[in-house]
XYZ file of C-alpha atoms in Angstrom:
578
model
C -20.307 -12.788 -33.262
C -19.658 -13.724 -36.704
C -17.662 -17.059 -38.726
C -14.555 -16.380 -40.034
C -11.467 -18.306 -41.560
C -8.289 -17.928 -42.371
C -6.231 -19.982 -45.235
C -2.300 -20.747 -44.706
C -0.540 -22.787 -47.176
C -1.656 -26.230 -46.418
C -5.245 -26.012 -43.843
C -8.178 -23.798 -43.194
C -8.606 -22.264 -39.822
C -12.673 -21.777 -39.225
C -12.600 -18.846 -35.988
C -15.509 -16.952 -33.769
C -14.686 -13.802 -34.253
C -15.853 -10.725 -31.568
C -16.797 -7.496 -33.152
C -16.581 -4.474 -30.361
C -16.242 -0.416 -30.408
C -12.317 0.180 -29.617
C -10.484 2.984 -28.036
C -10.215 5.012 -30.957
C -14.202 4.776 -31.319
C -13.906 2.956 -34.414
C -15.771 -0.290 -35.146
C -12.826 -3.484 -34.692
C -12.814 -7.327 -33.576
C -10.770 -10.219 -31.901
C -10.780 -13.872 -31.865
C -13.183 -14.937 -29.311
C -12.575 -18.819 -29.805
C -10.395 -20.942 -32.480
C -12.694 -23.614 -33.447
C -10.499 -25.612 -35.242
C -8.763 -27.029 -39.148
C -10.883 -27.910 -42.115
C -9.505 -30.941 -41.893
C -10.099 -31.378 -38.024
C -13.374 -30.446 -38.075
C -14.467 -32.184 -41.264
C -13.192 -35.331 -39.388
C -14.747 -34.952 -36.124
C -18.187 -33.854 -37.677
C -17.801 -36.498 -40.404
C -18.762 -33.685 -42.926
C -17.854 -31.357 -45.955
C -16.704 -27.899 -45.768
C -20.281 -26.205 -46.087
C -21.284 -29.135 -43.234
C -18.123 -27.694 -40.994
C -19.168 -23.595 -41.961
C -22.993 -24.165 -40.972
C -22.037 -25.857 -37.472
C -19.435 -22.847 -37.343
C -22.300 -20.583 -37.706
C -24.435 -22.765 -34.998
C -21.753 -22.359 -32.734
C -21.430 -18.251 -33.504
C -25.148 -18.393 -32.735
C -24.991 -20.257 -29.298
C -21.579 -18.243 -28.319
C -23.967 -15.116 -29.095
C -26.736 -15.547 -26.959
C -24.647 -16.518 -24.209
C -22.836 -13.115 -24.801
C -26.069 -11.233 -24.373
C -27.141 -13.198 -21.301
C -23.882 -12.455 -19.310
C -24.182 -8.821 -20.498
C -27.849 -8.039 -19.497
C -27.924 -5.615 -16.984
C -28.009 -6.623 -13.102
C -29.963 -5.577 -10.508
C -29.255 -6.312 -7.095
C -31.607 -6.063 -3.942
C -29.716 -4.989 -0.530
C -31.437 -4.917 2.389
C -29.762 -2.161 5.330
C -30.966 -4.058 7.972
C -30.410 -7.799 6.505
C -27.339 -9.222 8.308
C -25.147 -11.107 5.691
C -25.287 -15.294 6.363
C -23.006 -16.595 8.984
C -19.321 -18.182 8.235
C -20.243 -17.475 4.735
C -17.170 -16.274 2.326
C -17.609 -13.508 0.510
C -14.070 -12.197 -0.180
C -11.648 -14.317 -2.720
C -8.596 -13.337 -4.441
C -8.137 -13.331 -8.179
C -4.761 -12.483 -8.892
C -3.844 -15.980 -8.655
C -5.394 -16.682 -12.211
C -2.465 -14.977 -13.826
C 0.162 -16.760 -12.314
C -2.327 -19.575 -13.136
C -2.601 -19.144 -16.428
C 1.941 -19.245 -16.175
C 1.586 -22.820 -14.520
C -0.402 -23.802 -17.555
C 1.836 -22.923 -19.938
C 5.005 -24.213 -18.023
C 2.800 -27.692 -17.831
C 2.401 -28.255 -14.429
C -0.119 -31.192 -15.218
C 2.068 -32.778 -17.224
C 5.423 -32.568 -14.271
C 2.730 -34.009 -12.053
C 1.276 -36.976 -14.362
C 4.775 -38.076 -14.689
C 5.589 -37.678 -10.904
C 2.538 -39.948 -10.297
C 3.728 -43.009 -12.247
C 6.739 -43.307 -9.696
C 4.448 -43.055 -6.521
C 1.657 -43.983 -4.857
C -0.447 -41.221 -3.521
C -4.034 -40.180 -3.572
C -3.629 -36.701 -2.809
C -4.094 -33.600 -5.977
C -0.001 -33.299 -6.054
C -0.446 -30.538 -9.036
C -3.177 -28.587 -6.743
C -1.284 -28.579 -3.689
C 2.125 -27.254 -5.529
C 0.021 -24.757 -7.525
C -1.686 -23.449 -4.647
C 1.853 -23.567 -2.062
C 3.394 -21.221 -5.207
C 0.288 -18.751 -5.095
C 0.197 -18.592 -0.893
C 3.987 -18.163 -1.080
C 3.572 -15.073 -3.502
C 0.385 -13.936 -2.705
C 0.285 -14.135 1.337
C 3.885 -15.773 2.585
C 3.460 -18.062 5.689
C 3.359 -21.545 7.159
C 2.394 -24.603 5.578
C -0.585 -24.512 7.345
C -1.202 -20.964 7.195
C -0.827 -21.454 3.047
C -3.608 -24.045 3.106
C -5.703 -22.092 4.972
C -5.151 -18.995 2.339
C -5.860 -21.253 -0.420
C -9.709 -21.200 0.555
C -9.527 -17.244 -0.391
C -9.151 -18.356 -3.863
C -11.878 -18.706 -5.868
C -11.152 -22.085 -6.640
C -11.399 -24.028 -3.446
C -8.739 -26.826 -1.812
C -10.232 -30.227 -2.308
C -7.400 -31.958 -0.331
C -6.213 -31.851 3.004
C -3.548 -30.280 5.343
C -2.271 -33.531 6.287
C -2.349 -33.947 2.749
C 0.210 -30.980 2.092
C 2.901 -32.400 4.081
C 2.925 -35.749 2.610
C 3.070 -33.457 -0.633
C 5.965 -32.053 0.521
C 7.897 -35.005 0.749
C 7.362 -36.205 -2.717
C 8.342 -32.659 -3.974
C 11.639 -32.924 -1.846
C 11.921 -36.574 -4.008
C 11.570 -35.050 -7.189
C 13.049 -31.298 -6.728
C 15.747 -32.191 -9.726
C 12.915 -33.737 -11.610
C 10.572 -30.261 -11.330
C 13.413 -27.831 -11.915
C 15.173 -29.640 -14.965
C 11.320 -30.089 -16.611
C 10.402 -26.684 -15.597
C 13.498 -24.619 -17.489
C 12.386 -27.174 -20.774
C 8.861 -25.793 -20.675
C 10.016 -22.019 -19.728
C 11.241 -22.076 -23.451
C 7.697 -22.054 -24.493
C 7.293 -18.874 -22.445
C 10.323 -17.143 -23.185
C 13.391 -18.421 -24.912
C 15.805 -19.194 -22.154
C 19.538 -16.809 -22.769
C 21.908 -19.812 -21.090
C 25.016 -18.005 -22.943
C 25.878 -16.557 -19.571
C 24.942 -17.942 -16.074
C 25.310 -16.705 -12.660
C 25.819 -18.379 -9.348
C 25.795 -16.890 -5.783
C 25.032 -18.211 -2.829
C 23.124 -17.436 0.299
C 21.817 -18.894 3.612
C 18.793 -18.981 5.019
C 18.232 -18.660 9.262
C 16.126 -21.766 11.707
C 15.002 -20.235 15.105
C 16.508 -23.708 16.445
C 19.115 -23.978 19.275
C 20.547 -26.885 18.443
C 21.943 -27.963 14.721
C 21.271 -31.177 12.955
C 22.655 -32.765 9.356
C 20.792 -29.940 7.768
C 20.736 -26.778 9.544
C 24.222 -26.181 11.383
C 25.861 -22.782 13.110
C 27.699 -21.462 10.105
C 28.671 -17.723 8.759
C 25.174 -15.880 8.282
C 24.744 -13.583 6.241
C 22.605 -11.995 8.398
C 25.039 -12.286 11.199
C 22.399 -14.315 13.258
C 22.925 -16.666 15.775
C 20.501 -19.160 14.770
C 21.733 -23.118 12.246
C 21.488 -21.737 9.118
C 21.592 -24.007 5.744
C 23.154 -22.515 2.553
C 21.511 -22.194 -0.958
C 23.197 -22.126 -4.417
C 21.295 -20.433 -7.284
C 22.032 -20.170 -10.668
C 20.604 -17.639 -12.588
C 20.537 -17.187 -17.034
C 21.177 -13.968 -18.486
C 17.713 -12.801 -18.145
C 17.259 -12.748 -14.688
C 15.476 -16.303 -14.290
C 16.353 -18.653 -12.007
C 17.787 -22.014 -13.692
C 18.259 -24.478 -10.850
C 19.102 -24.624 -7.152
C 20.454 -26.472 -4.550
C 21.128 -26.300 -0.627
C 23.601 -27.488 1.302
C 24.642 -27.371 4.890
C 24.971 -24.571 6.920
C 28.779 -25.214 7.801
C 29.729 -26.230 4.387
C 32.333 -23.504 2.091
C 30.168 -22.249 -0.223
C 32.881 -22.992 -2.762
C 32.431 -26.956 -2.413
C 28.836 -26.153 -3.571
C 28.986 -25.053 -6.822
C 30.543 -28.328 -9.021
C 27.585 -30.574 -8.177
C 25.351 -28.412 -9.503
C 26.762 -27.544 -12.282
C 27.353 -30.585 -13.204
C 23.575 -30.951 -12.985
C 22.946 -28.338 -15.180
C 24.996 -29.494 -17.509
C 24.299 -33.131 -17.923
C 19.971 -32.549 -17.002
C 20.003 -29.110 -19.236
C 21.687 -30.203 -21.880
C 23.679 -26.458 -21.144
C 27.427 -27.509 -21.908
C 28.907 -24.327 -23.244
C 28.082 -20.981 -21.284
C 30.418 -18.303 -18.954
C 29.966 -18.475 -15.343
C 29.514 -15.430 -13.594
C 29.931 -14.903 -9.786
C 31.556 -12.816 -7.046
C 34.834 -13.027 -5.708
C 33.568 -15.754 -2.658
C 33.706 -18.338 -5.880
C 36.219 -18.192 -7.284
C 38.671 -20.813 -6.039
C 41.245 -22.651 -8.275
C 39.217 -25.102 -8.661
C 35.917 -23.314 -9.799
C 38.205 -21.287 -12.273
C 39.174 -25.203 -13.554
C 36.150 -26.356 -13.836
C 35.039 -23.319 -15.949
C 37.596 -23.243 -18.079
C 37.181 -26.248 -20.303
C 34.643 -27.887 -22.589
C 33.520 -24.523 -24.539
C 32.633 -22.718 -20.641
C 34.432 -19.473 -19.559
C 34.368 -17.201 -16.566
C 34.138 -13.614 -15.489
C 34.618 -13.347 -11.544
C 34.949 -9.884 -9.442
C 38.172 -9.866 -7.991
C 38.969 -7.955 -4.315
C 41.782 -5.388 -5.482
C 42.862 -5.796 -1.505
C 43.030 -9.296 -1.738
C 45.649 -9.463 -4.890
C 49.472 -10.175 -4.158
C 51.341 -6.862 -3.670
C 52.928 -6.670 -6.710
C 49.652 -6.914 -9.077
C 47.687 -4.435 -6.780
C 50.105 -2.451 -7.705
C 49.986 -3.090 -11.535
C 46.393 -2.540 -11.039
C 46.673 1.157 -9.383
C 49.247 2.151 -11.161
C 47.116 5.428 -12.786
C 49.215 4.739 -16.137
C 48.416 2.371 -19.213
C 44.652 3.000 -18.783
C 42.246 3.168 -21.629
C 39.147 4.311 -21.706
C 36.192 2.324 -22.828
C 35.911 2.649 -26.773
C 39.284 4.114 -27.439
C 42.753 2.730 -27.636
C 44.489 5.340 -26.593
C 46.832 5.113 -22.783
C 45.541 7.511 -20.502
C 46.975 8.367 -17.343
C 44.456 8.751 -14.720
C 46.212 11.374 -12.453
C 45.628 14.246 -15.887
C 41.890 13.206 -15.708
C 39.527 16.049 -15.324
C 36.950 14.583 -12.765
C 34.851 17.824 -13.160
C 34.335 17.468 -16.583
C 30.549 15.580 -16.909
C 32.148 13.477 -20.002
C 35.230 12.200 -17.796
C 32.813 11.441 -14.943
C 30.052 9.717 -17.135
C 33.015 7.764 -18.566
C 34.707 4.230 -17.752
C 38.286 3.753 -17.812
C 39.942 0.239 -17.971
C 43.585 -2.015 -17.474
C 44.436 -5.681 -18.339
C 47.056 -7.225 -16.613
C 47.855 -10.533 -17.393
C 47.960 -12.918 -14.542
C 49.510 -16.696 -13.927
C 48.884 -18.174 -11.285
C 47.641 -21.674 -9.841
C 48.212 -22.874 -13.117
C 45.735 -20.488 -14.875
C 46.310 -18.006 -17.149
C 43.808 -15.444 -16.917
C 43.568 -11.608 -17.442
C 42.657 -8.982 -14.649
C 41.042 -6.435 -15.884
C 40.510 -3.091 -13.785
C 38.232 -0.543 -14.292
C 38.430 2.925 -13.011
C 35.067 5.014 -13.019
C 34.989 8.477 -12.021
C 31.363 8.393 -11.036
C 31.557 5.182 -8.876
C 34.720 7.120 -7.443
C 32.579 10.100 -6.114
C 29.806 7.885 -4.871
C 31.829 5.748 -2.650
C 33.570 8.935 -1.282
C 29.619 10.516 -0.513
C 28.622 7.127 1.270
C 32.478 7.326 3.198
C 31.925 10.769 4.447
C 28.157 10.218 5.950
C 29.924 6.964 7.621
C 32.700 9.288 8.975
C 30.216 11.851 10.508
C 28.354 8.813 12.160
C 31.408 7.792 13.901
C 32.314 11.714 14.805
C 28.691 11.656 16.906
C 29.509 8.317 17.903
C 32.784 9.785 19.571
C 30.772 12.907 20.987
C 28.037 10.433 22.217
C 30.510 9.067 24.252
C 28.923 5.409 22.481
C 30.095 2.128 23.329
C 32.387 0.609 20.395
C 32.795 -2.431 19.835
C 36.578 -4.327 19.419
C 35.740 -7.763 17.616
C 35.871 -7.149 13.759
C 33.194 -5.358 12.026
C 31.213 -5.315 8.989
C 32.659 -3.372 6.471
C 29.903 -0.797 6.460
C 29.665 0.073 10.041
C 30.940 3.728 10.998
C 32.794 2.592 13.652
C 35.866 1.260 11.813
C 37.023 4.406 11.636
C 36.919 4.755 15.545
C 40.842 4.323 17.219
C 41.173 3.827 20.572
C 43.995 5.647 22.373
C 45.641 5.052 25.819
C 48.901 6.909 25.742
C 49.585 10.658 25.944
C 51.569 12.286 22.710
C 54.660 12.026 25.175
C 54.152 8.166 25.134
C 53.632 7.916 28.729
C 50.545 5.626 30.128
C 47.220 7.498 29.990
C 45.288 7.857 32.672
C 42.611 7.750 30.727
C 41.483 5.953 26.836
C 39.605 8.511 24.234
C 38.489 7.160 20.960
C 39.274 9.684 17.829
C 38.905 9.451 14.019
C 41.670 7.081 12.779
C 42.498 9.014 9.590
C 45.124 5.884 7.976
C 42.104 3.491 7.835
C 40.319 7.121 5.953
C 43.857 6.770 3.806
C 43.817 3.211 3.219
C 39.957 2.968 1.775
C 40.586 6.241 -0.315
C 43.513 3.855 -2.358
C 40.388 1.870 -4.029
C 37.971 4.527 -4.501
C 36.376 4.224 -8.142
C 38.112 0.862 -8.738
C 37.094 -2.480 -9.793
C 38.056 -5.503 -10.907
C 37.387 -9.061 -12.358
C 39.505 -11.793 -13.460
C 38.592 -13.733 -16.588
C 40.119 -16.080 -19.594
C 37.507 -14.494 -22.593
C 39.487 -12.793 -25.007
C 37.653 -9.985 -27.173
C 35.400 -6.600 -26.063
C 36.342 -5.517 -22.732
C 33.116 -3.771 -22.759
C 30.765 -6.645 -23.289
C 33.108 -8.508 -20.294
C 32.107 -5.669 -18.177
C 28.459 -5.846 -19.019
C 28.189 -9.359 -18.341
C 29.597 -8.882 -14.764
C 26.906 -5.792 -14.062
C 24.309 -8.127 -15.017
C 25.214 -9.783 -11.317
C 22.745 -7.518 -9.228
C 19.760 -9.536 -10.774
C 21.199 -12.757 -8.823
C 21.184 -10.362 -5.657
C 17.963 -9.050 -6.600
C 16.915 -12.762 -6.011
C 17.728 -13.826 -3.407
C 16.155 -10.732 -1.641
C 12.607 -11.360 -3.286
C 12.449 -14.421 -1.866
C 14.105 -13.432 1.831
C 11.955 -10.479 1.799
C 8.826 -10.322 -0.656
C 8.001 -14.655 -0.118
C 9.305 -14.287 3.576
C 11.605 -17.769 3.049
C 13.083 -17.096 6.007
C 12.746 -17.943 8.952
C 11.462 -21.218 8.506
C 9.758 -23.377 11.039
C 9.585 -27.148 9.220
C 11.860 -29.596 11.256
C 12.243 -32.417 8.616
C 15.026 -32.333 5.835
C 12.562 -33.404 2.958
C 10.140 -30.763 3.994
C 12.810 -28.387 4.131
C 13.835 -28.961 0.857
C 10.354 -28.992 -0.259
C 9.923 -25.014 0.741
C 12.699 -23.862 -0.974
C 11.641 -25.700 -4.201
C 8.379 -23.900 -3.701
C 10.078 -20.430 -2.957
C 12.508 -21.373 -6.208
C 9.473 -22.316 -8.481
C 7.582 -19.044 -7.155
C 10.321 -16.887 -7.898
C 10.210 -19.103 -11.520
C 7.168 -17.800 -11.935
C 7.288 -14.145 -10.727
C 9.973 -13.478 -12.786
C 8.496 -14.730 -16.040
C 5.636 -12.668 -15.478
C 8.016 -9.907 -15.002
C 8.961 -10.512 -18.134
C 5.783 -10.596 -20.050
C 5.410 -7.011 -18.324
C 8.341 -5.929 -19.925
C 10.115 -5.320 -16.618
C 8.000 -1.793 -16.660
C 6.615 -2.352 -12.954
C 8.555 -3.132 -9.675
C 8.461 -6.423 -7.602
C 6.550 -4.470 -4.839
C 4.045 -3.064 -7.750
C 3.737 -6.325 -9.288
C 3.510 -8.687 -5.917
C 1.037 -6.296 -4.184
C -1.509 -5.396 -7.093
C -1.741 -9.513 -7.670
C -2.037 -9.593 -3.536
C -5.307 -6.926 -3.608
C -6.993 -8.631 -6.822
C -10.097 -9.574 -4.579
C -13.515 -9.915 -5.683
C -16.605 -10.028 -3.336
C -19.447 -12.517 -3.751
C -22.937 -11.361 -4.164
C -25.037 -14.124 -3.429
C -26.361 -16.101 -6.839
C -25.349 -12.992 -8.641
C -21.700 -13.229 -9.239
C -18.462 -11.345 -8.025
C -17.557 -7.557 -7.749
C -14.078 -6.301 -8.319
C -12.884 -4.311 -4.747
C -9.669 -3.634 -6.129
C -8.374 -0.472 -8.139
C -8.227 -0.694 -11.437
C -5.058 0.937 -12.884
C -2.644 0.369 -16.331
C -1.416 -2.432 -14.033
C -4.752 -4.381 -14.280
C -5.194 -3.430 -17.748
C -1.799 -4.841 -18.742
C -2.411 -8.045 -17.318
C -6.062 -8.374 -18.927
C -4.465 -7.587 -22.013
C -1.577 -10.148 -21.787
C -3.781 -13.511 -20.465
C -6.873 -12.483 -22.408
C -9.444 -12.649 -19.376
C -10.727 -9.591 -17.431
C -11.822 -9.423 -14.112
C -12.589 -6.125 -13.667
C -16.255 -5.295 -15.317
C -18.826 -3.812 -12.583
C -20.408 -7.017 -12.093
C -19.043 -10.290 -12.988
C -21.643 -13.183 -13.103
C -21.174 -17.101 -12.076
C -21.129 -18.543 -15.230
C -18.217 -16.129 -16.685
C -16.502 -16.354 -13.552
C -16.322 -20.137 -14.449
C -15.481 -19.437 -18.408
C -12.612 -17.084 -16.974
C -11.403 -19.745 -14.568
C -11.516 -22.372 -17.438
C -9.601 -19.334 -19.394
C -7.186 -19.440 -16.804
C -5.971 -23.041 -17.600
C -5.859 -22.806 -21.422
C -2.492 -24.158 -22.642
C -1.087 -20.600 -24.612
């Protein structure tokens, strides 16, 4: 390892630098350490610059030898019939040093130090939330089930399980707190797009009986029968959560959007942006609300749910353009064989007043989108044929729109009107009719003037809300969840909001080249097994995976053999503010 600087217009940087055979073969080097400014060092070491270039080269020298001792060659003695030592641990996971190394840079000590000055607690309130985030991504359970995962990590709990529930309530305290300092420090990860927001909602299922303030019997989305609570989400144009709120489980999921928004806007500082949600939001007054102080809105529309006379504005096949052009094209000459008119997007505007807003509806007609709601229509149909043949049991209450059996009649007269003696069940072709009306159309209503296509991007850009809510139902398990008090409630779904923070900033740093399960499960087998005073082996697979996230947080964990003492330097590596 070798001294070397580096002059900018007003300092001197003095470095360690790492010299190493690359891929290519060819002789190269990195920074191994930045020690620090001319003028820092000179100051600390009370020195000139030759004083601050000859402790440089001490420290080279020192950094060196070090080098060579953690890369002499091991040898290890195993013994076939020496039984390993009992209720020792010799497995620990490693993949939590990434999403380490993300809690670092989002400041997680600094959230906590500030928490601390408003209570009085003895617990480690930044280890506890750090290691609730990596159990909830790494190994999704109970509270208690977390704690007990943390002691797989190679850093080990010194706190506590009483101590993580009385963490939990001073988490529920300062939830706005966390989230408003955690989207300010994101920035120094990636530069936050709040030009565009989204908002959905979802709810979440208790395997109570009985409901309390909290959790009450409301409209699951699940279609359980268990309390449920609801949870708002908003979302930036990147696909990272901004803030969240619940609410409960009775409550219109319209009533819960204003609050926090307002939040947003006033703990934010995010004034001017275009809301983006599904048709469920979009009351009068969330269109209101949205359409004042330099905000907008884009929100799907149900083509079924218009007034009669603007469906059928909307369906009319004539006055469409298609995407680009400004030519009227009526959609009935359309060749829908031709791979150019089925690749292609066709669109309307109709202005609309009503409720006091002016807004535009504009409808888009897609060719493609067309044929594949037909396909998924005609394997539905063919379910409910075998259901007919099956002689299956149908049910009468109303169904979800996806299930086969809406297209199931029931008849009980003969085709001379008479009483049957008997009810048969056949294929109920005017519902077939009905659904056929809407194939390849969509809508949204909005009040942006200007590109219809970038107003259509923005509302595509919707299924990365979706996509969150099912990481953290599915991939962090969120749901069911077992806690009985209201802070401690709110408490796990600021830890599943943080985690899902976190995941999807790493995501990004990835370049969104892997999938969630890819991601989530290579961090989940990281594991390294201890060899007595030696150090660690890796028992995972090494893959471009691996090597992308060496590359990216500037640690590796996957040499044959890695001793104690660079365990601890990558550990310490782990924390470094980047």
């Amino acid at each position: 390892m070798r001294v070397t600087t580096s002059k900018s217009k007003n300092s001197e940087s003095f470095y360690i630098n790492y010299a190493y055979i690359g891929k290519n073969g060819k002789n190269t080097s990195k920074v191994f350490k930045k020690l620090g400014t001319l003028k820092e060092l000179s100051e600390k070491l009370n020195t000139d610059r030759d004083g601050v270039m000859a402790w440089a080269k001490e420290q080279a020298r020192i950094e060196t030898e070090k080098h060579k001792l953690e890369s002499e060659n091991v040898s290890v003695d195993f013994h076939p019939n020496r039984l390993i030592n009992s209720n020792e641990q010799r497995s620990f996971n490693c993949g939590y040093l990434f999403l380490q190394s993300i809690c670092k840079s989002l400041r997680f000590d600094n959230i906590c130090r500030n928490i601390k000055t408003r209570h009085n607690y003895e617990y480690n309130l930044q280890s506890i939330l750090q290691d609730l985030i990596y159990a909830r991504i790494l190994s999704p359970s109970s509270k208690k089930s977390s704690f007990e995962f943390a002691e797989n990590l190679l850093e080990q709990p010194k706190y506590e399980l009483h101590d993580v529930y009385r963490a939990l309530s001073t988490l529920s305290v300062e939830s706005d707190f966390i989230q408003a300092e955690l989207y300010k420090n994101s920035h120094f990860i990636h530069n936050r797009n709040t030009k565009i927001l989204y908002y959905d909602c979802t709810n979440y299922f208790f395997e109570i009986e009985e409901a309390d303030e909290l959790r009450k019997y409301g409209k699951s989305k699940e279609h359980r029968p268990n309390p449920i609570i609801g949870m708002g989400l908003f979302m930036d144009a990147d696909g990272i959560p901004l803030s969240f709120d619940i609410y409960p489980g009775n409550q219109n999921e319209q009533l819960s959007l204003k609050p926090l928004e307002r939040k947003i806007i006033s703990d934010f500082e995010c004034s001017e942006f275009i809301y983006c949600s599904d048709s469920g939001l979009a009351s009068k007054r969330n269109k209101k609300f949205n359409n004042t102080n330099g905000r907008h809105y884009v929100i799907t529309q149900s083509l079924k749910k218009l007034n009669k006379e603007d469906r059928d504005i909307a369906l009319k096949p004539t006055q469409y353009r298609k995407i680009g052009s400004t030519k009227f094209i009526d959609l009935t000459t359309l060749n829908e064989q031709d791979e150019e008119v089925i690749s292609s997007i066709y669109y309307k505007e109709v202005p609309i007043e009503r409720n006091g807003i002016c807004e535009t509806l504009i409808v888009t007609y897609s060719p493609k989108y067309k044929r594949y709601q037909r396909n998924i229509r005609n394997e539905q149909i063919k379910r409910a044929e075998n259901m007919i043949s099956n002689n299956s049991k149908f049910k009468k209450e109303k169904r979800n729109p996806n299930d086969p059996g809406r297209f199931i009649k029931k008849t009980a007269t003969t085709e001379h009107g008479e009483a049957a003696t008997e009810t048969y069940y056949e294929i109920d072709e005017s519902v077939i009719s009905n659904e056929e009306m809407y194939d390849g159309f969509y809508a949204v209503t909005t009040d942006l003037e200007g590109d219809i296509s970038e107003i259509i991007k923005i509302n595509k850009q919707r299924w990365q809300i979706e996509e969150c809510f099912k990481i953290m139902k599915t991939e962090f398990e969120a749901r069911p969840v077992y806690l009985q008090r209201e802070d401690r409630i709110k408490a796990h779904f600021l830890i599943c909001f943080v985690s899902l923070m976190i995941y999807r900033l790493l995501e990004i740093k990835l370049e969104k080249n892997y999938t969630t399960r890819t991601i989530i499960n290579t961090l989940r087998n990281m594991n390294v097994c201890k060899i007595d005073e030696y150090g660690y082996i890796p028992t995972y697979t090494r893959n471009d995976l691996t090597d992308k996230l060496h590359e990216l947080f500037g640690f590796r964990t996957d040499t044959e053999i890695i001793k104690k003492s660079k365990m601890r330097s990558i550990i310490k590596e782990s924390k470094i503010l980047r």
